[in-house]
Amino acid sequence: MGSSIYGVSSSHISLFLFFSFLSLSTAALPQNPSGKSSPSGQINSNSVLVALLDSHYTELAELVEKALLLQTLEEAVGKHNITIFAPRNEAVERQLDPEFKRFLLEPGNLKSLQTLLMFHIIPKRVGSHQWPDPKTGPVKHNTLCNDHIRLTSQSTGKKTVDSAELVRPDDVIRPDGVIHGIQQLLIPRSVIEDFNRRRNLRSITAVLPEGAPEVDPRTHRLKKPAPVPVGAPPVLPIYEAMAPGPSLAPAPAPGPGGPRHHFDGESQVKDFIQTLLHYGGYNEMADILVNLTSLATEMGRLVSEGYVITVLAPNDEAMAKLTTDQLSEPGAPEQIIYYHIIPEYQTEESMYNAVRRFGKVKYDTLRLPHKVVAQEADGSVKFGHGEGSAYLFDPDIYTDGRISVQGIDGVLFPEEETQTVKKPAAVKVASKPRRAGKLLEVGCWMLGSLGGGSGFRWCQ
């Protein structure tokens, strides 16, 4: 009778207490005993990412830092083990096509560089002993860029990753991943397509200009619209395509594109604004283009119609010097930015060569009729006059063949056209001497006539 409490036996109570203690003990144990990074994204010194940055694969580690991928890889390591296929330094530094490498390192192609690097990483651990057997054929593995690579083995013992040979299997082994050395760089098809698309865009931009058709000065329209081939430059100057007023509406742009849009200007403008944000130090310029004005939309429409532009972008330090009075007037932000847009495609190399050859070069701007003056100074290009000048600080932030963005360290303003009014020279008029002798003679005559000659004697 004493072995049960309210109908429950003491043995049942003992089992219940034992399992409760066991569950609490299991919950108190560390959830990551293998040394893998915590899910919060924090990595330890024994992580495969730290080993990659400190390894002899310096070229790959440098590309990972330039691509801003460290945080993404930390999150991936925090969730699961990873396998990194690291190409040799010579494959990246010397054997890679220079034009393709230049394409990858351009800030505007950051997504392509990130895709290329994540193509070398798979979200699971694959050791060299886990390569497929030659009889089973290749095995596909998904990568971090949502693409897949093939691991194959040959009867001769050669192991490959896609087209790259495995030269240093299990080169670096850590609790949260492994690094294999491969012969060459792996390039996904999507990156190749982006590279070819940009290269084709650059080739069609070099179109020889043709004679401009006749324009009616009253209506600013073509008298006889001539057929324009695809990809040809616009027949009207860019000022005719700009929106009326201080960017009150998107530009009508009577260029060759029309509704067909041979160029995707809106995507290109969005791309270069994102590049400014990723580059750092140009957030104020991007904010003015997108939020304070509608210039981003207008620039996209101009580029879609075939126009090319060069943007002289002041950095945040220079924009911070602008006063409230300079920005508060209606249309003031648009006028400031218009003076920083050149309606032609210029790079750091082309502008520097021009100022080296001609000394001073005046570039047209979208703020008519003002022009910006460029000249050589201290081995660089200087814009503007006197204290209001600015140097080319960050060259070629974004160059895609139609939009060029050059970073400068100051805000430019047009040189004030002070009309000096010439005052007429003061003419000295020589005053005629007073005829004092004649007046004295008349006075003496009057006194003499009144005083009987005494006045005459007094005058003498």
Short mmCIF file of C-alpha atoms in Angstrom, two decimals:
data_model
loop_
_atom_site.label_atom_id
_atom_site.label_comp_id
_atom_site.label_asym_id
_atom_site.label_seq_id
_atom_site.Cartn_x
_atom_site.Cartn_y
_atom_site.Cartn_z
CA MET A 1 0.00 0.00 0.00
CA GLY A 2 2.94 2.36 0.76
CA SER A 3 4.47 1.78 -2.71
CA SER A 4 1.93 3.99 -4.56
CA ILE A 5 1.10 7.65 -4.24
CA TYR A 6 -2.36 8.68 -5.44
CA GLY A 7 -2.45 5.62 -7.67
CA VAL A 8 1.03 6.14 -9.20
CA SER A 9 3.73 3.68 -8.25
CA SER A 10 7.08 4.90 -6.88
CA SER A 11 8.94 3.09 -9.71
CA HIS A 12 7.10 5.19 -12.32
CA ILE A 13 8.04 8.36 -10.46
CA SER A 14 11.70 7.32 -10.40
CA LEU A 15 11.72 6.70 -14.17
CA PHE A 16 10.08 10.07 -14.81
CA LEU A 17 12.69 11.89 -12.72
CA PHE A 18 15.54 10.03 -14.46
CA PHE A 19 14.41 10.93 -18.00
CA SER A 20 13.79 14.53 -16.97
CA PHE A 21 17.36 14.79 -15.63
CA LEU A 22 18.70 13.17 -18.82
CA SER A 23 16.89 15.65 -21.08
CA LEU A 24 18.15 18.61 -19.06
CA SER A 25 21.71 17.29 -19.20
CA THR A 26 21.50 16.86 -22.97
CA ALA A 27 20.23 20.40 -23.42
CA ALA A 28 23.12 21.74 -21.35
CA LEU A 29 25.75 20.09 -23.58
CA PRO A 30 27.41 22.27 -26.28
CA GLN A 31 25.59 22.08 -29.58
CA ASN A 32 28.77 22.45 -31.72
CA PRO A 33 31.36 19.98 -30.37
CA SER A 34 33.09 19.47 -33.74
CA GLY A 35 34.72 22.89 -33.68
CA LYS A 36 32.50 24.22 -36.47
CA SER A 37 31.67 27.92 -36.43
CA SER A 38 28.64 29.00 -34.48
CA PRO A 39 25.38 29.73 -36.35
CA SER A 40 25.71 33.39 -35.38
CA GLY A 41 28.37 33.80 -38.05
CA GLN A 42 31.35 34.16 -35.67
CA ILE A 43 34.34 32.11 -36.78
CA ASN A 44 37.20 30.88 -34.64
CA SER A 45 40.92 30.82 -35.33
CA ASN A 46 40.74 27.21 -36.45
CA SER A 47 38.24 27.95 -39.22
CA VAL A 48 38.86 27.10 -42.84
CA LEU A 49 38.27 30.78 -43.76
CA VAL A 50 41.12 31.90 -41.52
CA ALA A 51 43.27 29.18 -43.02
CA LEU A 52 42.41 30.39 -46.53
CA LEU A 53 43.38 33.99 -45.74
CA ASP A 54 46.68 32.81 -44.22
CA SER A 55 47.45 30.17 -46.86
CA HIS A 56 49.69 30.34 -49.92
CA TYR A 57 46.62 30.91 -52.11
CA THR A 58 47.13 34.65 -51.81
CA GLU A 59 45.52 35.58 -55.14
CA LEU A 60 42.26 33.82 -54.28
CA ALA A 61 42.23 35.32 -50.77
CA GLU A 62 42.73 38.79 -52.22
CA LEU A 63 39.84 38.32 -54.63
CA VAL A 64 37.59 37.16 -51.78
CA GLU A 65 38.33 40.36 -49.87
CA LYS A 66 37.78 42.56 -52.94
CA ALA A 67 34.46 40.82 -53.63
CA LEU A 68 33.19 41.60 -50.09
CA LEU A 69 32.40 37.92 -49.52
CA LEU A 70 33.79 37.39 -46.04
CA GLN A 71 30.46 37.89 -44.28
CA THR A 72 28.67 35.60 -46.75
CA LEU A 73 31.25 32.87 -46.26
CA GLU A 74 31.09 33.26 -42.48
CA GLU A 75 27.35 32.63 -42.62
CA ALA A 76 27.88 29.60 -44.86
CA VAL A 77 30.51 28.14 -42.51
CA GLY A 78 28.18 28.74 -39.57
CA LYS A 79 25.54 26.51 -41.17
CA HIS A 80 27.60 23.63 -42.61
CA ASN A 81 31.03 22.44 -43.65
CA ILE A 82 32.40 23.77 -46.94
CA THR A 83 34.87 22.61 -49.57
CA ILE A 84 37.00 25.22 -51.34
CA PHE A 85 38.72 24.58 -54.66
CA ALA A 86 41.61 27.04 -54.70
CA PRO A 87 43.43 27.75 -58.00
CA ARG A 88 47.18 28.26 -58.03
CA ASN A 89 48.46 31.83 -57.80
CA GLU A 90 50.02 31.58 -61.26
CA ALA A 91 46.67 30.66 -62.77
CA VAL A 92 45.10 33.88 -61.47
CA GLU A 93 48.07 36.21 -61.78
CA ARG A 94 49.70 35.24 -65.09
CA GLN A 95 47.59 32.74 -67.00
CA LEU A 96 44.28 34.60 -66.83
CA ASP A 97 43.28 36.74 -69.81
CA PRO A 98 44.19 40.37 -68.93
CA GLU A 99 40.98 41.73 -70.41
CA PHE A 100 38.88 39.22 -68.45
CA LYS A 101 40.78 39.98 -65.25
CA ARG A 102 40.22 43.71 -65.80
CA PHE A 103 36.52 42.95 -66.27
CA LEU A 104 36.37 41.09 -62.95
CA LEU A 105 38.13 43.84 -60.99
CA GLU A 106 35.93 46.67 -62.24
CA PRO A 107 33.61 47.84 -59.43
CA GLY A 108 30.61 47.65 -61.74
CA ASN A 109 31.14 43.90 -62.19
CA LEU A 110 31.11 43.02 -58.49
CA LYS A 111 28.28 40.49 -58.92
CA SER A 112 30.21 38.63 -61.61
CA LEU A 113 33.27 38.43 -59.35
CA GLN A 114 31.18 37.15 -56.46
CA THR A 115 29.55 34.52 -58.68
CA LEU A 116 32.96 33.39 -59.94
CA LEU A 117 34.37 32.95 -56.43
CA MET A 118 31.31 31.23 -54.97
CA PHE A 119 31.50 28.82 -57.92
CA HIS A 120 34.68 27.44 -56.26
CA ILE A 121 32.87 26.57 -52.99
CA ILE A 122 30.39 23.79 -52.28
CA PRO A 123 28.38 23.72 -49.03
CA LYS A 124 29.57 20.29 -47.85
CA ARG A 125 32.79 18.53 -46.97
CA VAL A 126 34.23 16.47 -49.80
CA GLY A 127 37.60 14.90 -49.08
CA SER A 128 39.92 13.49 -51.70
CA HIS A 129 38.83 9.96 -50.74
CA GLN A 130 35.22 10.87 -51.58
CA TRP A 131 35.85 11.46 -55.29
CA PRO A 132 33.63 9.28 -57.46
CA ASP A 133 34.91 6.03 -58.83
CA PRO A 134 35.97 6.08 -62.51
CA LYS A 135 33.33 3.48 -63.29
CA THR A 136 30.43 5.49 -61.84
CA GLY A 137 31.17 8.62 -63.89
CA PRO A 138 31.06 12.28 -62.81
CA VAL A 139 29.12 13.44 -59.77
CA LYS A 140 27.45 16.87 -59.59
CA HIS A 141 27.67 19.11 -56.53
CA ASN A 142 25.81 22.38 -56.04
CA THR A 143 27.91 25.45 -55.31
CA LEU A 144 27.19 28.57 -53.27
CA CYS A 145 26.23 30.46 -56.45
CA ASN A 146 23.34 28.02 -57.16
CA ASP A 147 25.29 26.41 -59.99
CA HIS A 148 26.88 22.96 -60.07
CA ILE A 149 30.31 21.49 -60.74
CA ARG A 150 31.33 17.97 -61.73
CA LEU A 151 33.86 15.83 -59.90
CA THR A 152 35.38 13.10 -62.04
CA SER A 153 38.07 10.45 -61.65
CA GLN A 154 40.00 8.74 -64.41
CA SER A 155 41.45 5.27 -64.51
CA THR A 156 44.95 6.75 -64.44
CA GLY A 157 44.23 8.21 -60.99
CA LYS A 158 43.78 11.79 -62.23
CA LYS A 159 41.02 13.69 -60.47
CA THR A 160 39.35 16.79 -61.93
CA VAL A 161 36.91 19.51 -60.92
CA ASP A 162 35.10 20.41 -64.14
CA SER A 163 38.04 21.14 -66.45
CA ALA A 164 40.60 21.82 -63.70
CA GLU A 165 42.94 19.11 -62.45
CA LEU A 166 43.23 18.43 -58.73
CA VAL A 167 46.92 19.08 -57.96
CA ARG A 168 46.97 19.41 -54.14
CA PRO A 169 44.25 17.22 -52.60
CA ASP A 170 43.40 17.88 -48.96
CA ASP A 171 45.87 20.76 -48.88
CA VAL A 172 44.24 22.42 -45.86
CA ILE A 173 42.00 20.50 -43.47
CA ARG A 174 40.02 22.15 -40.71
CA PRO A 175 37.04 21.05 -38.56
CA ASP A 176 34.62 23.16 -40.64
CA GLY A 177 35.99 22.55 -44.13
CA VAL A 178 38.73 21.49 -46.48
CA ILE A 179 40.73 23.24 -49.23
CA HIS A 180 41.87 21.44 -52.40
CA GLY A 181 44.42 22.99 -54.76
CA ILE A 182 43.41 22.95 -58.45
CA GLN A 183 45.34 23.73 -61.62
CA GLN A 184 43.29 26.65 -62.97
CA LEU A 185 40.42 29.01 -62.31
CA LEU A 186 36.84 27.75 -62.68
CA ILE A 187 34.64 30.09 -64.71
CA PRO A 188 30.84 29.59 -64.71
CA ARG A 189 28.86 30.09 -67.87
CA SER A 190 26.91 33.05 -66.47
CA VAL A 191 30.12 35.04 -65.90
CA ILE A 192 31.31 34.28 -69.43
CA GLU A 193 27.99 35.56 -70.79
CA ASP A 194 28.29 38.78 -68.74
CA PHE A 195 31.82 39.32 -70.04
CA ASN A 196 30.80 38.78 -73.65
CA ARG A 197 27.79 41.06 -73.23
CA ARG A 198 29.95 43.90 -71.89
CA ARG A 199 32.55 43.36 -74.59
CA ASN A 200 29.91 43.51 -77.32
CA LEU A 201 28.49 46.68 -75.77
CA ARG A 202 31.90 48.34 -75.94
CA SER A 203 32.33 47.35 -79.55
CA ILE A 204 29.05 48.88 -80.69
CA THR A 205 29.71 52.13 -78.86
CA ALA A 206 32.53 52.97 -81.25
CA VAL A 207 30.19 53.96 -84.07
CA LEU A 208 31.43 56.61 -86.45
CA PRO A 209 29.17 59.67 -86.28
CA GLU A 210 27.27 60.66 -89.37
CA GLY A 211 26.09 64.04 -90.54
CA ALA A 212 23.33 65.49 -88.42
CA PRO A 213 20.01 66.01 -90.20
CA GLU A 214 18.39 69.39 -90.51
CA VAL A 215 16.53 70.55 -87.39
CA ASP A 216 13.67 73.01 -87.40
CA PRO A 217 14.77 75.82 -85.02
CA ARG A 218 11.18 76.67 -84.12
CA THR A 219 9.98 73.20 -83.11
CA HIS A 220 13.37 71.56 -82.46
CA ARG A 221 12.25 68.58 -84.51
CA LEU A 222 13.69 66.89 -87.53
CA LYS A 223 12.38 68.25 -90.78
CA LYS A 224 12.96 64.96 -92.55
CA PRO A 225 13.41 62.07 -90.15
CA ALA A 226 16.08 59.78 -91.51
CA PRO A 227 16.27 56.07 -90.66
CA VAL A 228 18.85 55.40 -87.99
CA PRO A 229 20.57 52.01 -87.78
CA VAL A 230 20.46 50.05 -84.56
CA GLY A 231 23.20 51.09 -82.17
CA ALA A 232 23.98 54.35 -83.93
CA PRO A 233 24.48 57.48 -81.84
CA PRO A 234 21.51 59.84 -81.48
CA VAL A 235 21.01 62.38 -84.23
CA LEU A 236 20.06 65.20 -81.87
CA PRO A 237 22.34 66.71 -79.23
CA ILE A 238 21.79 65.56 -75.69
CA TYR A 239 20.41 68.96 -74.67
CA GLU A 240 17.41 68.40 -76.95
CA ALA A 241 16.63 65.15 -75.14
CA MET A 242 16.83 66.49 -71.60
CA ALA A 243 13.71 67.06 -69.56
CA PRO A 244 12.40 70.63 -69.47
CA GLY A 245 13.22 72.58 -66.34
CA PRO A 246 15.13 71.20 -63.38
CA SER A 247 14.28 67.55 -64.04
CA LEU A 248 10.55 67.94 -63.52
CA ALA A 249 9.74 64.96 -65.70
CA PRO A 250 11.60 62.17 -67.48
CA ALA A 251 13.19 63.20 -70.74
CA PRO A 252 11.16 62.66 -73.90
CA ALA A 253 14.42 61.89 -75.76
CA PRO A 254 13.73 61.97 -79.51
CA GLY A 255 16.73 59.70 -80.19
CA PRO A 256 16.89 56.54 -82.26
CA GLY A 257 15.71 54.19 -79.53
CA GLY A 258 12.14 55.26 -79.00
CA PRO A 259 10.04 52.47 -77.55
CA ARG A 260 12.52 49.83 -78.76
CA HIS A 261 15.25 50.75 -76.25
CA HIS A 262 18.41 49.40 -77.84
CA PHE A 263 20.23 50.13 -74.55
CA ASP A 264 18.97 49.33 -71.06
CA GLY A 265 19.92 52.66 -69.55
CA GLU A 266 17.89 52.26 -66.38
CA SER A 267 19.74 49.07 -65.45
CA GLN A 268 23.08 50.68 -66.23
CA VAL A 269 22.31 53.72 -64.06
CA LYS A 270 21.11 51.45 -61.26
CA ASP A 271 24.29 49.44 -61.65
CA PHE A 272 26.57 52.46 -61.37
CA ILE A 273 24.66 53.84 -58.34
CA GLN A 274 25.05 50.48 -56.59
CA THR A 275 28.73 50.63 -57.48
CA LEU A 276 29.01 54.02 -55.79
CA LEU A 277 27.47 52.57 -52.63
CA HIS A 278 29.70 49.47 -52.67
CA TYR A 279 32.78 51.56 -53.44
CA GLY A 280 32.23 53.68 -50.35
CA GLY A 281 32.56 57.39 -49.82
CA TYR A 282 29.95 58.48 -52.39
CA ASN A 283 26.68 57.92 -50.54
CA GLU A 284 25.67 61.60 -50.68
CA MET A 285 26.02 61.67 -54.46
CA ALA A 286 23.89 58.54 -54.80
CA ASP A 287 21.30 60.00 -52.42
CA ILE A 288 20.96 63.17 -54.50
CA LEU A 289 20.55 61.19 -57.72
CA VAL A 290 17.89 58.85 -56.33
CA ASN A 291 16.06 60.58 -53.46
CA LEU A 292 16.56 64.34 -53.67
CA THR A 293 16.04 64.57 -57.43
CA SER A 294 14.81 62.45 -60.32
CA LEU A 295 18.12 62.69 -62.16
CA ALA A 296 18.70 58.94 -61.99
CA THR A 297 15.55 58.34 -64.04
CA GLU A 298 16.48 61.04 -66.53
CA MET A 299 20.01 59.68 -66.93
CA GLY A 300 18.61 56.20 -67.52
CA ARG A 301 16.36 57.46 -70.30
CA LEU A 302 19.20 59.38 -71.93
CA VAL A 303 21.44 56.30 -71.93
CA SER A 304 18.57 54.19 -73.27
CA GLU A 305 18.32 56.55 -76.22
CA GLY A 306 21.99 56.05 -77.07
CA TYR A 307 23.65 59.01 -75.33
CA VAL A 308 26.87 58.61 -73.38
CA ILE A 309 27.79 60.55 -70.24
CA THR A 310 30.70 61.03 -67.86
CA VAL A 311 29.85 61.82 -64.24
CA LEU A 312 32.32 63.72 -62.07
CA ALA A 313 31.18 62.47 -58.66
CA PRO A 314 32.21 64.50 -55.59
CA ASN A 315 32.95 62.34 -52.55
CA ASP A 316 31.07 62.59 -49.25
CA GLU A 317 33.71 64.84 -47.69
CA ALA A 318 33.27 67.37 -50.48
CA MET A 319 29.46 67.19 -50.43
CA ALA A 320 29.46 67.82 -46.68
CA LYS A 321 30.91 71.28 -47.31
CA LEU A 322 27.81 72.40 -49.21
CA THR A 323 25.74 74.89 -47.26
CA THR A 324 21.99 74.90 -46.80
CA ASP A 325 21.68 78.04 -48.91
CA GLN A 326 23.37 76.31 -51.83
CA LEU A 327 20.85 73.44 -51.77
CA SER A 328 17.64 75.17 -50.63
CA GLU A 329 16.92 77.18 -53.77
CA PRO A 330 14.51 75.53 -56.24
CA GLY A 331 16.43 73.49 -58.79
CA ALA A 332 19.78 74.05 -57.06
CA PRO A 333 20.68 70.35 -56.60
CA GLU A 334 19.87 69.63 -60.25
CA GLN A 335 22.01 72.55 -61.45
CA ILE A 336 24.92 71.40 -59.30
CA ILE A 337 24.76 67.86 -60.65
CA TYR A 338 24.25 69.05 -64.25
CA TYR A 339 27.56 70.88 -64.01
CA HIS A 340 29.22 67.57 -63.04
CA ILE A 341 27.89 65.63 -66.07
CA ILE A 342 29.86 65.72 -69.32
CA PRO A 343 27.87 64.62 -72.41
CA GLU A 344 30.69 62.42 -73.75
CA TYR A 345 32.44 59.25 -72.69
CA GLN A 346 35.75 59.94 -70.96
CA THR A 347 38.00 57.76 -68.84
CA GLU A 348 40.87 58.71 -66.57
CA GLU A 349 43.33 57.76 -69.31
CA SER A 350 41.62 59.76 -72.06
CA MET A 351 41.28 62.90 -69.93
CA TYR A 352 44.85 62.73 -68.68
CA ASN A 353 46.19 62.26 -72.22
CA ALA A 354 44.11 65.25 -73.37
CA VAL A 355 45.41 67.61 -70.69
CA ARG A 356 48.96 66.39 -71.21
CA ARG A 357 48.73 67.17 -74.90
CA PHE A 358 46.68 70.37 -74.95
CA GLY A 359 47.34 71.86 -71.52
CA LYS A 360 43.81 73.06 -70.73
CA VAL A 361 40.72 71.33 -72.03
CA LYS A 362 37.17 72.67 -71.75
CA TYR A 363 34.44 70.03 -71.55
CA ASP A 364 30.78 70.78 -72.20
CA THR A 365 28.38 70.09 -69.35
CA LEU A 366 24.64 69.60 -69.12
CA ARG A 367 24.43 72.99 -67.47
CA LEU A 368 24.42 75.26 -70.48
CA PRO A 369 26.35 77.33 -71.37
CA HIS A 370 28.93 76.60 -68.69
CA LYS A 371 31.94 74.42 -69.35
CA VAL A 372 34.29 72.72 -66.93
CA VAL A 373 38.01 73.30 -67.39
CA ALA A 374 40.48 70.43 -66.94
CA GLN A 375 44.25 70.70 -66.72
CA GLU A 376 47.20 68.67 -65.55
CA ALA A 377 48.37 69.15 -61.97
CA ASP A 378 50.66 66.99 -59.85
CA GLY A 379 50.47 64.06 -62.24
CA SER A 380 46.67 64.02 -62.19
CA VAL A 381 43.74 65.90 -63.69
CA LYS A 382 42.43 69.03 -61.96
CA PHE A 383 39.00 70.49 -62.71
CA GLY A 384 37.75 74.00 -62.07
CA HIS A 385 39.39 77.31 -61.19
CA GLY A 386 41.37 78.48 -58.20
CA GLU A 387 40.01 77.60 -54.78
CA GLY A 388 36.94 75.93 -56.29
CA SER A 389 39.00 73.30 -58.10
CA ALA A 390 38.90 69.55 -57.56
CA TYR A 391 41.31 66.75 -58.33
CA LEU A 392 40.56 63.40 -59.95
CA PHE A 393 40.58 61.37 -56.73
CA ASP A 394 39.12 57.93 -57.55
CA PRO A 395 39.55 57.21 -61.28
CA ASP A 396 37.28 54.88 -63.25
CA ILE A 397 34.89 53.96 -60.43
CA TYR A 398 32.46 52.72 -63.08
CA THR A 399 33.07 52.34 -66.82
CA ASP A 400 30.79 50.29 -69.03
CA GLY A 401 31.19 51.97 -72.42
CA ARG A 402 28.21 54.31 -72.01
CA ILE A 403 28.51 55.64 -68.46
CA SER A 404 31.81 56.68 -66.91
CA VAL A 405 32.05 57.73 -63.27
CA GLN A 406 35.16 59.56 -62.04
CA GLY A 407 35.51 60.42 -58.35
CA ILE A 408 36.69 63.94 -57.46
CA ASP A 409 37.53 65.53 -54.12
CA GLY A 410 35.52 68.73 -54.45
CA VAL A 411 32.23 70.21 -55.66
CA LEU A 412 32.59 72.25 -58.84
CA PHE A 413 30.81 75.51 -59.57
CA PRO A 414 30.88 77.62 -62.76
CA GLU A 415 33.20 80.55 -62.78
CA GLU A 416 31.12 83.62 -62.06
CA GLU A 417 30.79 85.82 -65.10
CA THR A 418 31.42 89.16 -63.50
CA GLN A 419 30.62 91.85 -65.96
CA THR A 420 32.95 94.66 -65.11
CA VAL A 421 31.31 97.93 -65.99
CA LYS A 422 33.95 100.36 -67.16
CA LYS A 423 33.37 103.79 -65.59
CA PRO A 424 34.18 106.73 -67.83
CA ALA A 425 37.45 108.38 -66.94
CA ALA A 426 37.05 111.53 -64.88
CA VAL A 427 37.71 114.59 -67.03
CA LYS A 428 39.40 117.39 -65.22
CA VAL A 429 37.75 120.63 -66.18
CA ALA A 430 40.05 123.60 -65.68
CA SER A 431 38.04 126.38 -64.06
CA LYS A 432 38.36 129.74 -65.66
CA PRO A 433 40.12 132.33 -63.51
CA ARG A 434 37.80 134.86 -61.99
CA ARG A 435 38.10 138.29 -63.47
CA ALA A 436 38.81 139.98 -60.16
CA GLY A 437 40.58 142.94 -61.79
CA LYS A 438 37.55 143.91 -63.88
CA LEU A 439 35.21 143.75 -60.91
CA LEU A 440 37.54 145.87 -58.79
CA GLU A 441 37.73 148.47 -61.54
CA VAL A 442 33.93 148.67 -61.74
CA GLY A 443 33.67 149.02 -57.95
CA CYS A 444 36.20 151.81 -57.84
CA TRP A 445 34.39 153.71 -60.60
CA MET A 446 31.14 153.53 -58.66
CA LEU A 447 32.78 154.76 -55.45
CA GLY A 448 34.50 157.56 -57.32
CA SER A 449 31.28 158.77 -58.82
CA LEU A 450 29.63 158.81 -55.41
CA GLY A 451 32.49 160.08 -53.26
CA GLY A 452 33.94 162.72 -55.52
CA GLY A 453 37.19 161.01 -56.39
CA SER A 454 38.14 159.77 -52.90
CA GLY A 455 37.06 156.28 -53.81
CA PHE A 456 39.24 156.34 -56.85
CA ARG A 457 42.24 157.33 -54.75
CA TRP A 458 41.44 154.47 -52.25
CA CYS A 459 41.35 151.98 -55.03
CA GLN A 460 44.70 153.10 -56.24
#
